[in-house]
Structures are given as C-alpha cells and as structure tokens.
Coordinates of C-alpha atoms in Angstrom, one line a residue:
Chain A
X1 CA -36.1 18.4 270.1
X2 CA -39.9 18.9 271.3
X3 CA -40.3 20.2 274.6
X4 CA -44.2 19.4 274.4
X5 CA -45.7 16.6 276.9
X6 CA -47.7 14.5 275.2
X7 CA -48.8 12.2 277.4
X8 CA -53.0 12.1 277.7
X9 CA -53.9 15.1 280.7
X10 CA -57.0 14.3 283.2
X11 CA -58.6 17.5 284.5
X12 CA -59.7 16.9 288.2
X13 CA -62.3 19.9 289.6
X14 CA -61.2 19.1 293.1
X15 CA -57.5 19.3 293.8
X16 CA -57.6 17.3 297.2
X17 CA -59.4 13.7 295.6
X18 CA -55.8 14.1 293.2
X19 CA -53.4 11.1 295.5
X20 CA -57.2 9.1 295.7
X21 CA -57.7 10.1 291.5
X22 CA -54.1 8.5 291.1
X23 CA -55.1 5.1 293.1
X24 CA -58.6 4.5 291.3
X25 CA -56.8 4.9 287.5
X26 CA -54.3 2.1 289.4
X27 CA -51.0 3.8 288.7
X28 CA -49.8 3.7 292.5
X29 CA -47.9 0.3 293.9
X30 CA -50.3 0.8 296.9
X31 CA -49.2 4.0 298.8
X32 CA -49.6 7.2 298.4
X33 CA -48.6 9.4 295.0
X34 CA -47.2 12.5 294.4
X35 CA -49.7 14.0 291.9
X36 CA -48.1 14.7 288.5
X37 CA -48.8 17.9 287.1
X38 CA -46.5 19.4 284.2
X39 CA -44.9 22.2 286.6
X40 CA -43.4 18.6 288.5
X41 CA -42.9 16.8 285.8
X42 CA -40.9 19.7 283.6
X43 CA -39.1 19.9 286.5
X44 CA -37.9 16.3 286.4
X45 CA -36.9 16.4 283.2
X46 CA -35.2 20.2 283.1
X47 CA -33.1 18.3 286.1
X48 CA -32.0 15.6 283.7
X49 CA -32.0 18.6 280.4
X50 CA -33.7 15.8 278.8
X51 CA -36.1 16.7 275.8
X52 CA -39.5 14.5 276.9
X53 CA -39.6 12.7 273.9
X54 CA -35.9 11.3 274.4
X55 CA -36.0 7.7 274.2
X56 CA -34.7 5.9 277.5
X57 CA -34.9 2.6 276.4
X58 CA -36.9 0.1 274.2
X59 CA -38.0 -3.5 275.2
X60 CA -38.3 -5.8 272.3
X61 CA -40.2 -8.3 273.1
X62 CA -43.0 -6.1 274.6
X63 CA -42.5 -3.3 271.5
X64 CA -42.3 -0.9 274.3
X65 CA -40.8 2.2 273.5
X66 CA -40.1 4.1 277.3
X67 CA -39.5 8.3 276.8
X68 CA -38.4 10.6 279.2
X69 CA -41.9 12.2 279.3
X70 CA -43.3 9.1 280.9
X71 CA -40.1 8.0 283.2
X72 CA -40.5 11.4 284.5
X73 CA -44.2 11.3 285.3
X74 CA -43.5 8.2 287.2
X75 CA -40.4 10.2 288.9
X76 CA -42.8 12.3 290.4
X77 CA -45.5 9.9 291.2
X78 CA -42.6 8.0 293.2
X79 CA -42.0 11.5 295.0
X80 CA -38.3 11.5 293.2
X81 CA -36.6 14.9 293.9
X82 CA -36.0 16.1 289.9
X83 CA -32.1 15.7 291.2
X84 CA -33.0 11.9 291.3
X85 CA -34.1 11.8 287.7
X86 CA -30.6 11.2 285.9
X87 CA -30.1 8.2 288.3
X88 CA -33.8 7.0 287.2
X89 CA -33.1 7.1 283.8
X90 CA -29.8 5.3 284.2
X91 CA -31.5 2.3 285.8
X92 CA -34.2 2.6 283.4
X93 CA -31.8 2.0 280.8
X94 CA -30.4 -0.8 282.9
X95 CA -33.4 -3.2 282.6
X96 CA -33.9 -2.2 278.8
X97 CA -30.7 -3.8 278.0
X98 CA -30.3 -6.9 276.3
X99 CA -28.2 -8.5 278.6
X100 CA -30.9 -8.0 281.6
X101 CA -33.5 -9.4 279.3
X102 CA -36.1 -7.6 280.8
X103 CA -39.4 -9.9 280.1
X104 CA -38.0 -12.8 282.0
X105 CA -37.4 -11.2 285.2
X106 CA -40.3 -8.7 285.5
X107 CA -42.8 -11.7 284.6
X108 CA -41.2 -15.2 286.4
X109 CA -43.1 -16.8 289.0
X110 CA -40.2 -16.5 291.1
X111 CA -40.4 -12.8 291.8
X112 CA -37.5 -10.7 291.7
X113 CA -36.6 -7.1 292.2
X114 CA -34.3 -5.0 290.5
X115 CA -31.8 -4.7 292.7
X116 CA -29.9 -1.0 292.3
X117 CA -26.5 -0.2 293.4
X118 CA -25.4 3.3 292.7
X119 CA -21.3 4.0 292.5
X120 CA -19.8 6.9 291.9
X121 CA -20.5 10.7 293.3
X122 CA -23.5 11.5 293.0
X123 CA -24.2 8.3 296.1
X124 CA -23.1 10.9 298.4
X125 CA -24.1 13.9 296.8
X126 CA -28.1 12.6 296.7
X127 CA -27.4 11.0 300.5
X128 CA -28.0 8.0 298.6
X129 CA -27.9 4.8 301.9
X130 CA -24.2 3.1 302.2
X131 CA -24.7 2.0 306.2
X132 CA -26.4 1.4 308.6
X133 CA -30.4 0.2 308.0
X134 CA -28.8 -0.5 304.3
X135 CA -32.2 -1.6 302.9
X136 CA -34.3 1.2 305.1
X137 CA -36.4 2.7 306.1
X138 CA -35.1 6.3 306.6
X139 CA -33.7 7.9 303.0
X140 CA -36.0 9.3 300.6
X141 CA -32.9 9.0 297.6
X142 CA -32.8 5.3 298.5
X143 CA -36.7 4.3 298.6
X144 CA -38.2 6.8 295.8
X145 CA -35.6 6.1 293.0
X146 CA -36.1 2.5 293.5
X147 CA -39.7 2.9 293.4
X148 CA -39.8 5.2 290.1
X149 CA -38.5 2.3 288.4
X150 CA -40.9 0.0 289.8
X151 CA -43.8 2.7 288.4
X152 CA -41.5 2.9 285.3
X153 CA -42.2 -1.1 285.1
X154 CA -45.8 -1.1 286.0
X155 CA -47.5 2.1 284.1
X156 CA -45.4 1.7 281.2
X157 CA -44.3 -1.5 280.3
X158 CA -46.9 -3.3 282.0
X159 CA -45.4 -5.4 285.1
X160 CA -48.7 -5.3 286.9
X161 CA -48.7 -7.4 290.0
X162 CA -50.9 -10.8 289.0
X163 CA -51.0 -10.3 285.2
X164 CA -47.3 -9.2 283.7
X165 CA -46.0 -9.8 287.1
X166 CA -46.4 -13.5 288.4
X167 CA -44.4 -13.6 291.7
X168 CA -45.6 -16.2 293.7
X169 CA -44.1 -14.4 296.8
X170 CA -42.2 -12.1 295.3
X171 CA -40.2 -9.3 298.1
X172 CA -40.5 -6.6 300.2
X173 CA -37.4 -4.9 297.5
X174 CA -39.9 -5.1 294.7
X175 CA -41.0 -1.7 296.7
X176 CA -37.4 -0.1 296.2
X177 CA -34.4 -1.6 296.3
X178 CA -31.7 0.9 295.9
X179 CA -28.2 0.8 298.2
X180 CA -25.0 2.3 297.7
X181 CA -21.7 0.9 298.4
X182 CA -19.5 2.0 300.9
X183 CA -16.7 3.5 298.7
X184 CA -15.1 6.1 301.7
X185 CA -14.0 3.4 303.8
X186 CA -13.1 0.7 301.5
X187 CA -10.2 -1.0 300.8
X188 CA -10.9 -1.8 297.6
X189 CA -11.7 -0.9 293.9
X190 CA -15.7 -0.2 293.9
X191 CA -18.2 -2.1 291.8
X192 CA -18.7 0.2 289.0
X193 CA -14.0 0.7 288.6
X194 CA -14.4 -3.4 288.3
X195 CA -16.5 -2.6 285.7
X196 CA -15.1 -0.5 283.6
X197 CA -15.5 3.1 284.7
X198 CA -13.5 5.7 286.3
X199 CA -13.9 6.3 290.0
X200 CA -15.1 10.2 289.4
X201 CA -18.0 8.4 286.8
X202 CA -21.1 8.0 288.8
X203 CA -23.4 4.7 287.7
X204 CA -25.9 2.0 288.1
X205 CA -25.9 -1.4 288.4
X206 CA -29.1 -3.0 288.0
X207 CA -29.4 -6.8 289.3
X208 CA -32.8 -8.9 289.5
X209 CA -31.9 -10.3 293.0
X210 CA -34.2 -12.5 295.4
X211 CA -34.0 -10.6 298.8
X212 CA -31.0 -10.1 301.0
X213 CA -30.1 -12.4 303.5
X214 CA -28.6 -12.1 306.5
X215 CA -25.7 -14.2 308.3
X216 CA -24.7 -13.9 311.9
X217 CA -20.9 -14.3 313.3
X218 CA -20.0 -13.1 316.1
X219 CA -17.7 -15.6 317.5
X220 CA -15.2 -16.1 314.0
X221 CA -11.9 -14.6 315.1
X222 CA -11.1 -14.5 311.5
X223 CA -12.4 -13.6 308.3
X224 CA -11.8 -17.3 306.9
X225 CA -14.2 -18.0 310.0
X226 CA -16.4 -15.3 308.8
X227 CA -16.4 -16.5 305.1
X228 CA -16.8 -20.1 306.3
X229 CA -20.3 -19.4 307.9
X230 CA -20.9 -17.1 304.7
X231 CA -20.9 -20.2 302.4
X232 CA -22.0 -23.2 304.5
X233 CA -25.7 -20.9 304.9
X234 CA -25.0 -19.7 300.3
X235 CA -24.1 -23.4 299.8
X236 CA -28.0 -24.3 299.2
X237 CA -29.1 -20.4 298.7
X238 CA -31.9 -18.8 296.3
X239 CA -29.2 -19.4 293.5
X240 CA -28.3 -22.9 294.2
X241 CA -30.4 -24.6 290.9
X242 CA -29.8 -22.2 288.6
X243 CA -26.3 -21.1 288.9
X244 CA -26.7 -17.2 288.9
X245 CA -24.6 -14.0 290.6
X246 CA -24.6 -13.3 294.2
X247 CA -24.0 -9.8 295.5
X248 CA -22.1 -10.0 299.0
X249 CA -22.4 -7.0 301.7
X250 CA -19.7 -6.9 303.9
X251 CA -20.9 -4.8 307.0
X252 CA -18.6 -3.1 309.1
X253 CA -17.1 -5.5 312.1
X254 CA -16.3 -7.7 309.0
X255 CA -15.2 -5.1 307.0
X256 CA -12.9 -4.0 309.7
X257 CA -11.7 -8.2 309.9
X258 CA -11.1 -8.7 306.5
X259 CA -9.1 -5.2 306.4
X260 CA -6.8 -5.9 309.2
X261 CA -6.3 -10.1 307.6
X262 CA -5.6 -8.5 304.7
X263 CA -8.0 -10.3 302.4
X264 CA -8.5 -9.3 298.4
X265 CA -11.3 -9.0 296.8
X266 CA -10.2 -11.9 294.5
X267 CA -9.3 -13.7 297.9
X268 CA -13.1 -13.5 299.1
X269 CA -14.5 -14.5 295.6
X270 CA -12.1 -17.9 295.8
X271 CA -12.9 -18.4 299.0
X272 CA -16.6 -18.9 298.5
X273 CA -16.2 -19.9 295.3
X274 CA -14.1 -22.9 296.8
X275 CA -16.4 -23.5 300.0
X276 CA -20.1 -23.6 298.6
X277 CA -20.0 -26.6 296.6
X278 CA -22.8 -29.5 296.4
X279 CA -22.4 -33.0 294.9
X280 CA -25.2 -33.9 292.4
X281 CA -26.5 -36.6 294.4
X282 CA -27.7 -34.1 296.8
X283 CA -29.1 -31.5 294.4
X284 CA -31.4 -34.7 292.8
X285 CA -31.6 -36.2 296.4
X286 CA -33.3 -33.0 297.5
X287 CA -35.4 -32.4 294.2
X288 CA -33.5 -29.7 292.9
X289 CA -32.4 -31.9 290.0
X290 CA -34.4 -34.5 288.2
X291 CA -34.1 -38.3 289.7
X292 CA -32.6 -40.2 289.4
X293 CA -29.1 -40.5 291.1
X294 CA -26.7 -41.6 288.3
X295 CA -23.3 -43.4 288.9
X296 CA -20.6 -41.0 289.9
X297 CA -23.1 -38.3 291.4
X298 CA -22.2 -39.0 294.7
X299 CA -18.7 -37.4 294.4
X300 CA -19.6 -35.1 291.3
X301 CA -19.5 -31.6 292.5
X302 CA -20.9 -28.5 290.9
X303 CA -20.3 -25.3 291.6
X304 CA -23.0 -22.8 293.3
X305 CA -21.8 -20.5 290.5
X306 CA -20.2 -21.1 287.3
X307 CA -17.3 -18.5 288.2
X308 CA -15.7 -17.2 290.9
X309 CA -16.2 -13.7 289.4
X310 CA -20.2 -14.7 289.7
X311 CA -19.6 -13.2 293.6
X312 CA -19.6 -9.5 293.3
X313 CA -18.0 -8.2 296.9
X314 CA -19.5 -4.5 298.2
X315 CA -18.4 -3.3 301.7
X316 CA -22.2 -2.2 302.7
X317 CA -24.2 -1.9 306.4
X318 CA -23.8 -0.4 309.6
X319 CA -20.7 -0.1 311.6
X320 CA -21.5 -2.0 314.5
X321 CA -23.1 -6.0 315.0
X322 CA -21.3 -8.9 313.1
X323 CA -23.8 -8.9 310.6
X324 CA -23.4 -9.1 306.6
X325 CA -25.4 -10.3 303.9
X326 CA -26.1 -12.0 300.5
X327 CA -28.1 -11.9 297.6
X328 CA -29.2 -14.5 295.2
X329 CA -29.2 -13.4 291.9
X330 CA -32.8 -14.5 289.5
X331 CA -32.1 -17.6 287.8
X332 CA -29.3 -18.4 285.8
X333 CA -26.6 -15.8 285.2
X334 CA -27.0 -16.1 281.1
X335 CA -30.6 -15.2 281.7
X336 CA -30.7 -11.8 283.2
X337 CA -27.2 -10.8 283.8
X338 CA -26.1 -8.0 285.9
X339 CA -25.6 -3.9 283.5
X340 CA -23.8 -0.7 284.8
X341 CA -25.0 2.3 282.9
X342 CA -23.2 5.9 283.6
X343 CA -25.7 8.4 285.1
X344 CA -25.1 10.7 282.4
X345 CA -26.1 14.3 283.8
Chain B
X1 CA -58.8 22.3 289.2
X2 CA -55.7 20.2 288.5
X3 CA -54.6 18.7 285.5
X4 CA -52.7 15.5 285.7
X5 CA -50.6 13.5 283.4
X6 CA -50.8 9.7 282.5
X7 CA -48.3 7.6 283.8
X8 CA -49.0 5.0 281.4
X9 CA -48.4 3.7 277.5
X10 CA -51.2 4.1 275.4
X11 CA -52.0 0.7 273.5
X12 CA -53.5 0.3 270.6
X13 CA -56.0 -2.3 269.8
X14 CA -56.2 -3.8 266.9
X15 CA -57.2 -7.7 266.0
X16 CA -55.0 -10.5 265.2
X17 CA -54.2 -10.9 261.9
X18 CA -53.8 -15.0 261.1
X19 CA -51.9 -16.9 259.0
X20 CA -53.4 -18.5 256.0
X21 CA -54.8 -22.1 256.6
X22 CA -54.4 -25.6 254.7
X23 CA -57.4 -27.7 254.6
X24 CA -55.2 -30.7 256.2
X25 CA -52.3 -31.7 258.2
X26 CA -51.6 -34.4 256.1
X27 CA -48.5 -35.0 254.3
X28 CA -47.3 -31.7 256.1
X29 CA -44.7 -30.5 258.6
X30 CA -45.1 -28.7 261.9
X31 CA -42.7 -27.1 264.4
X32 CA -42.8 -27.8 268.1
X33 CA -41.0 -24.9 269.6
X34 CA -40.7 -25.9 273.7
X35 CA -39.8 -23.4 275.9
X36 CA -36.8 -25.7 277.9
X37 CA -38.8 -26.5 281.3
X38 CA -39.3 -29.4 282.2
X39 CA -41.8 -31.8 280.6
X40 CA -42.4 -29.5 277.4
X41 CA -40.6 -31.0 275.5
X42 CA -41.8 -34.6 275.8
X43 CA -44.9 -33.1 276.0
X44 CA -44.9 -31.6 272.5
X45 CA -43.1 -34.6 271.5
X46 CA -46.4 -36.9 272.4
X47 CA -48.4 -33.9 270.9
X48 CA -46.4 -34.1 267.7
X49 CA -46.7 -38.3 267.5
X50 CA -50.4 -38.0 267.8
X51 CA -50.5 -35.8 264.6
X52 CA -48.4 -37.9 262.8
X53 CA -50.7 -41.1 263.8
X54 CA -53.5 -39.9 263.5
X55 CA -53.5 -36.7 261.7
X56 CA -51.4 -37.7 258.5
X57 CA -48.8 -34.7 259.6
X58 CA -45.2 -35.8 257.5
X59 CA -43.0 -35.1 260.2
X60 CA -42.2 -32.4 263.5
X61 CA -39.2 -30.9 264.2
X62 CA -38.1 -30.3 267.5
X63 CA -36.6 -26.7 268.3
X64 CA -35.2 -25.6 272.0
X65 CA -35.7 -22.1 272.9
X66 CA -32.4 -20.4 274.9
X67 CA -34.8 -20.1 277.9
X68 CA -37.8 -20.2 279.0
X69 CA -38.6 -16.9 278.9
X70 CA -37.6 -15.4 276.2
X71 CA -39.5 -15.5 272.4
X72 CA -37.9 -18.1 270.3
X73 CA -34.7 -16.6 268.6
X74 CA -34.0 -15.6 265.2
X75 CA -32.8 -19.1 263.9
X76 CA -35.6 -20.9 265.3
X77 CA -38.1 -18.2 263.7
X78 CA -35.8 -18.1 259.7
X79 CA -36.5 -21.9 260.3
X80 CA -39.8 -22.6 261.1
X81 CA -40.6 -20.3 258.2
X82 CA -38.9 -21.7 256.1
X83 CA -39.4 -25.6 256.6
X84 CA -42.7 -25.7 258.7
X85 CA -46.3 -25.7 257.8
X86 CA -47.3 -25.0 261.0
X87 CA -45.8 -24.3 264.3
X88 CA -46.9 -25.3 268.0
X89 CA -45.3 -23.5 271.0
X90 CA -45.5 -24.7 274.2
X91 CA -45.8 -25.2 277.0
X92 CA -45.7 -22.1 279.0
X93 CA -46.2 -23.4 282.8
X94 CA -45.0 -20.2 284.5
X95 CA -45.3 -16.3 284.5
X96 CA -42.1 -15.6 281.5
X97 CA -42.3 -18.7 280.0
X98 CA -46.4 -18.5 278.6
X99 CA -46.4 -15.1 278.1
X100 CA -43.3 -16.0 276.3
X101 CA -45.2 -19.0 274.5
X102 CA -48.0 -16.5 273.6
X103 CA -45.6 -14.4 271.9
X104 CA -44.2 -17.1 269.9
X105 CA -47.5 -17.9 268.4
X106 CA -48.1 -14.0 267.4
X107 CA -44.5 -13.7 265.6
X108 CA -45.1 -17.2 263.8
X109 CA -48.3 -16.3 262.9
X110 CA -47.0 -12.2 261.6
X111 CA -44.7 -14.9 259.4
X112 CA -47.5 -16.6 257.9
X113 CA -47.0 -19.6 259.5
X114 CA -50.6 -21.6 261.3
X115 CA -49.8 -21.5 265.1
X116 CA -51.3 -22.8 268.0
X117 CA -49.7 -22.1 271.9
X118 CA -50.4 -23.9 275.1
X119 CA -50.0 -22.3 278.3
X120 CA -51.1 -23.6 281.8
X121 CA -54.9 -22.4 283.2
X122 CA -53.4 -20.6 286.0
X123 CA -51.1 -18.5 283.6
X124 CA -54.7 -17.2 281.3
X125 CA -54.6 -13.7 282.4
X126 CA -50.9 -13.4 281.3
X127 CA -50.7 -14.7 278.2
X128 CA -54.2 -12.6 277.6
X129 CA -52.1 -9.7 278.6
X130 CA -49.0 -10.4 276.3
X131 CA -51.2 -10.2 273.4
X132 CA -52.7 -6.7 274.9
X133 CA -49.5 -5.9 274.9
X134 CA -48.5 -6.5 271.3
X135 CA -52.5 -4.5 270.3
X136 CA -53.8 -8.3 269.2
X137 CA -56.1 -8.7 272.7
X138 CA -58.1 -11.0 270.9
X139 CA -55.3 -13.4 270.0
X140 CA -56.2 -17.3 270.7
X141 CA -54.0 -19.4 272.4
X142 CA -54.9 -23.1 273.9
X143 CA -55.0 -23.8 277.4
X144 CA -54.2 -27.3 279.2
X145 CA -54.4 -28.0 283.1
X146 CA -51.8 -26.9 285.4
X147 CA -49.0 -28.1 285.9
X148 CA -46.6 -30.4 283.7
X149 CA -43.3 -30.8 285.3
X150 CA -44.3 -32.6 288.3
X151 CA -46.3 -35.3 286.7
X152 CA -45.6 -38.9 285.6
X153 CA -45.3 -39.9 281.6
X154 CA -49.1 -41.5 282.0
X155 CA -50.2 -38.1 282.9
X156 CA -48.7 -36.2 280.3
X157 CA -50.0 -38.1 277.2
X158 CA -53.6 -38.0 278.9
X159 CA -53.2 -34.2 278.8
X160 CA -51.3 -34.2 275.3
X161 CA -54.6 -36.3 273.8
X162 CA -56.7 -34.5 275.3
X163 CA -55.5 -31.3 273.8
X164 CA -54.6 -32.2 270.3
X165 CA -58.1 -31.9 268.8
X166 CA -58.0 -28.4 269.7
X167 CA -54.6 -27.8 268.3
X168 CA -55.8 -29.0 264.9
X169 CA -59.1 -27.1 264.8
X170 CA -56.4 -24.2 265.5
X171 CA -54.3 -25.3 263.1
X172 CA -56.9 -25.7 260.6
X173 CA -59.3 -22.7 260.8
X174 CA -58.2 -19.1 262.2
X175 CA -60.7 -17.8 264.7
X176 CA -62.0 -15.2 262.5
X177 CA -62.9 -17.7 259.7
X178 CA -65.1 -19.7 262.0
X179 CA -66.4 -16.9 262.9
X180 CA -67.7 -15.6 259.7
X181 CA -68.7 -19.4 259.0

C-alpha cells in the first residue's frame, strides 16, 4: 500500500491567486475552489483510511482508471469535509458500475445529473438534507458531496461541459444533487432495506435523473386524490418515450395522508403504475413515436414504465405545503439503471 | 508558496495505429454497425447499396448496437472480425451516441479491421475528444451534416452519396499512408 501522492504538484509563489490558479487550469464547475494542498487532501483520504492509489472504480469504455488520490483532490476542491469522503467514494463507485453505464449518461444530449440518495446512518450523522428545501440551498453535506462527484466526472474522466458533456439544457442538479430520505418518520422500509441491505448499513444510490418536478394538491381529501394528480401531470413526463425509473418524494402533508389512509408502498407503485398510461396513437400523434398511426393504436396502451417496481417511493420534503415531487429517470431503464453501493468506512 | 495537486488524469498521446488496407472494395464484405437512433440504420443501409453498385463491395451486413450509446458489444466486435473486411459505424447524431461511434471505429480498427465512422458536424469536438480520450487525438473519423432523424428518405440518400467517396478513400488508404505518399 503506497501512501505517496502522485498526482503532478503546481508550485504557486503567491498563496492568495490559488482559488483564481484553480479556475484558469479549468478544474472548477464555475465557483469557487477549495485549494488542494496534500495536508487537505491526506486528510480526505486518512478520513476514508484509504491508501491513494486504491482503485475506486474503472470506466471501460473511456479506459479510465479513477484512485482515491484523485477522488480526494476533487473532495477538497468541492470543499468536502474529509468525513464526506467515504460517501464520495461510494457514489463514485456508483457511476463506475456497469449497470449505470457511465458514458451514456455523462455524454447524452439530454443532460442528466447523478441523482444521490444517501440511506442509512451516516444521513443523519453528516446532517445530510431529508426536509424541508430538499434540493437546497442551506447544507454543505448535501451540495459539496454532490459536487465532488461532479469534479470527479469532469477532472478525471473527462465530462467537460460542451465536449464529453453535450446537455442541450442540462439542470441546475448537475451542480449537486444529493437528498436523503426521510427514514425517522416513515412508515415504511427505506430505499436502500428494498435493496438489499440492512437498515444499520449506510449507502448510495446513484440515479441519472432529469430534474425534480413539483405537483401541487391542496384540495385532494385523499391520497387516491393526491396520487391521481401525481400521475395525470407523470402521464406525459421526462420519462414518457423512453420508459425509464421515476423516483417519487412524498413531502410531509402527503406523507401524513398516505399514513393515516394506510397506503403501501406496493399500493402507491400500482396506483401510478395503473393511472399514467398513454395509447400509441397519442405518443405518434404527438411525435414521440414515429408516424404513422397503425390499426389498433388508438386503444393500444403502453405503460409509462415497464414495471410497477420502475416507481421508487421516498417520504422526502418539508413538513408543511401539499407539495411532493417526481423525477424522471435518463432514458430507458436498461440503459443506465439505478446502483446502491455500501459507504464502506 | 503553495503547492497544489492536479485534479485531473494524465493522458497520454500517442497516434492512431490503422488497420492494414486492400487496394479495393471489390468482391469484399463490410460491416455497418448503426448505433439504433433513428435514421442510421437506413442510412448505412443506402451507404452500404452504393458500395455494392458502385464499388464492387460483395455484400454488408447489418449489426444493431444495444443502444446508442454504448461501443458495439462483444458479439458484434468477434463478428465483424471475423467475417468483415471492413467496418462502417454510424451515425452518431448526439452527444453518447458519436462519441460512441468514434469509439467503434478505434476498437475495429485495434482489431485490424479498415474503419470509417460518421458523426454529425455539431457533435466534431466530441468525437475529437473520445479519441483524446483513448491517447489516439489524431484519429479520423467522417463527418456528414446535422441532423438525420428528422429528414425525409430523399434527404438521406443525398447525404449517404454525398458521403460515400469519403468512406472509401477511408476505407482504402489510412491517414498516415497518404500522408507519407
């Protein structure tokens, strides 16, 4: 195990131009960096007892080999405490999996972000974001872990915005995009127990996700009202062509609905699965499949998602306003599926 | 005075290394490997018609990648090498799926197998940065306006015989060789 950093050093005279040094050798996303000197960056690493030349993950069809040395450099430019770093790495080894694919996502036209839910203890031991503003501003945990990665994807394996990183729009989450679910106050099993893990295991899920969207209902005196309004605005959503996962974020005056209704998880997922429907003749009417109409389209129905266990359900948001939301999965679910990864520590 | 440590991967840069070349199409038999969106596989399929009309070429055969973004799998690369005289990938008309293209060109071509891909104009810098990427910067790939999904069957073979000369000069002499020539 070396404990030498081998990554190329730049010798500045003048230790105030070092945030503006970091900008002109373009290894910021556009704000501010925390300068990485080898005191911050042993740091990072010592926090994770990770040797620096430790591989984190390996990307095939780039021949990108990511170490801990460079993960943690870009831990620190983020402004990542070193606690952060074993959540870092575990999202880092996320989008090096197979099953996220990791070209497809980081390069499409259609811009997503790595969406990162983090389960387990360590949400609430880093103050890791479960309510209210969910997607910020306000938690340092929630907006630098996300952003590491994002370095992680830009410095290292070369996601730079215009060249490796086409997004015609792309979304404000490509900053950080990093929530944890509400596990205190649900009813339910949490993501990363449907998953496979224990409840005491703390983990990642990474997702590339278009941005969240937000529904409105204030006057459903039930959650079937609730759900109803959920699916008529997912019916024709981000994920409608493709058939891809959708990540929905019960917020609190919901919550408290489906709760006292007595709703499942399994009852939500058939629910929507059930309500957000479209024949074909619309999805080629509206140009979203080739023309023409074909005999039979008009009552042929398919699916917004090719299972109902394609809706993953998180209680997530603040306590107060009738407010929840949704998020479209990239693509097609085979393309870039959804990983958990333990934060090993 | 600070010292600072680079963020970034160190890439090598090397030059493409290119399959050998045949003096001819003719009699021969070459790959089309689309990428699955739309139009790129009729595309190619015009592309491949041409060379059999008017290039002598014995027959194509037509693979389908899984997506669009990803490099063409194992089966499709065991194949090509080992039924194909040359390969043609195409056509990459968005961010993953030319860089993705480009990348099928540079495995083909490790396999000793003449390739030529096509991306879209508007996609140059990333398919030029997929071959930084893989240390070949100076890899050659053929570009073709954008776009082809949206555009009717006239269109398409205007673009595919417009493009095809360049596909054989590809095809024919690697970049270095006419270089040295």
């Amino acid at each position: 195990m070396s404990l030498e950093l081998l990554s190329h050093r730049h010798r500045i005279a003048d230790e105030g131009d070092a945030i503006d040094f970091c900008f002109r050798q373009n290894w910021s996303d556009g704000l501010p960096v925390v300068p990485p000197t080898e005191a911050r960056v042993a740091k990072m690493l010592e926090a994770a007892r990770l040797a620096p030349d430790k591989v984190i993950g390996f990307i095939p069809e780039r021949e990108i080999t990511i170490t801990a040395e460079k993960v943690a450099i870009n831990a620190v430019l983020a402004g990542c405490k070193p606690e952060y770093m074993p959540v870092v790495v575990a999202a880092v080894e996320g989008i090096c999996d197979p099953a996220w694919a990791y070209h497809g996502p980081s390069t499409t036209t259609s811009g997503p972000a790595v969406l990162i839910i983090v389960n387990g203890p360590i949400a609430r031991e880093l103050d890791i974001n479960s309510g209210e503003n969910l997607f910020g501003p306000g938690w340092r945990s929630n907006l630098t872990i996300g952003r590491a990665v994002r370095l992680v994807m830009r410095n290292v394996c070369g996601s730079m915005p215009g060249i490796l990183d086409r997004s015609t729009h792309g979304h404000p989450g490509k900053l950080s995009y990093v929530i944890a679910e509400n596990e205190l106050e649900s009813p339910w099993t949490p993501l990363h127990v449907d998953r496979g893990f224990k409840a005491e295991q703390s983990t990642v899920t990474v997702l590339a996700a278009d941005g969240p969207r937000q529904i409105f209902s204030q006057l459903a005196p039930t959650t079937e009202g609730v759900l109803t309004l959920m699916a008529d605005d997912m019916r024709i959503s981000g994920g409608v062509i493709g058939q891809t996962h959708y990540v929905v974020l019960l917020a609190g005056e919901h919550m408290e609905m489906v709760v006292r209704d007595g709703w499942t998880k399994r009852d939500v997922k058939r629910f929507l699965f059930e309500n957000t429907m479209n024949t074909y003749a619309h999805l080629r009417r509206t140009h979203r499949f080739p023309m023409p109409i074909k005999p039979g389209d008009e009552t042929r129905i398919r699916p917004l998602v090719s299972n109902e266990d394609m809706f993953f359900i998180l209680p997530a948001g603040g306590t107060a306003g009738a407010f929840s939301s949704y998020i479209p999965g990239w693509a097609k679910e085979s393309w870039s599926r959804m990983v958990t990864k333990e934060v090993v520590r | 005075m600070i010292e600072l440590l680079d963020p970034t991967r160190e890439i090598g840069s090397g030059h493409m290394v290119y399959a050998l070349r045949p003096s001819s199409l003719k009699g021969k038999t070459v790959g089309l490997i689309e990428n699955t969106k739309y139009n790129s596989d009729r595309l190619l399929e015009m592309i491949g018609q041409i060379l059999i009309d008017d290039y002598g070429v014995a027959k194509t055969k037509l693979y389908h990648k899984h997506y669009s973004s990803v490099p063409a799998h194992e089966e499709i690369i065991t194949d090509v090498r080992k039924t194909c005289d040359f390969m043609i990938a195409g056509v990459g008309d968005c961010g993953s799926c030319s860089s993705g293209s480009v990348l099928d060109g540079i495995l083909l071509e490790k396999e000793k197998i003449p390739s030529a891909s096509i991306i879209t104009h508007v996609f140059v810098n990333t398919g030029r940065a997929m071959a930084k990427q893989w240390a070949v910067p100076d890899y050659k790939f053929l570009v073709m306006q954008h776009p082809i999904a949206n555009i009717p069957e006239d269109e398409l073979l205007a673009k595919a015989r417009a493009i095809v000369p360049e596909i054989v000069e590809l095809l024919l002499a690697a970049p270095e060789a006419k270089a040295a020539a």
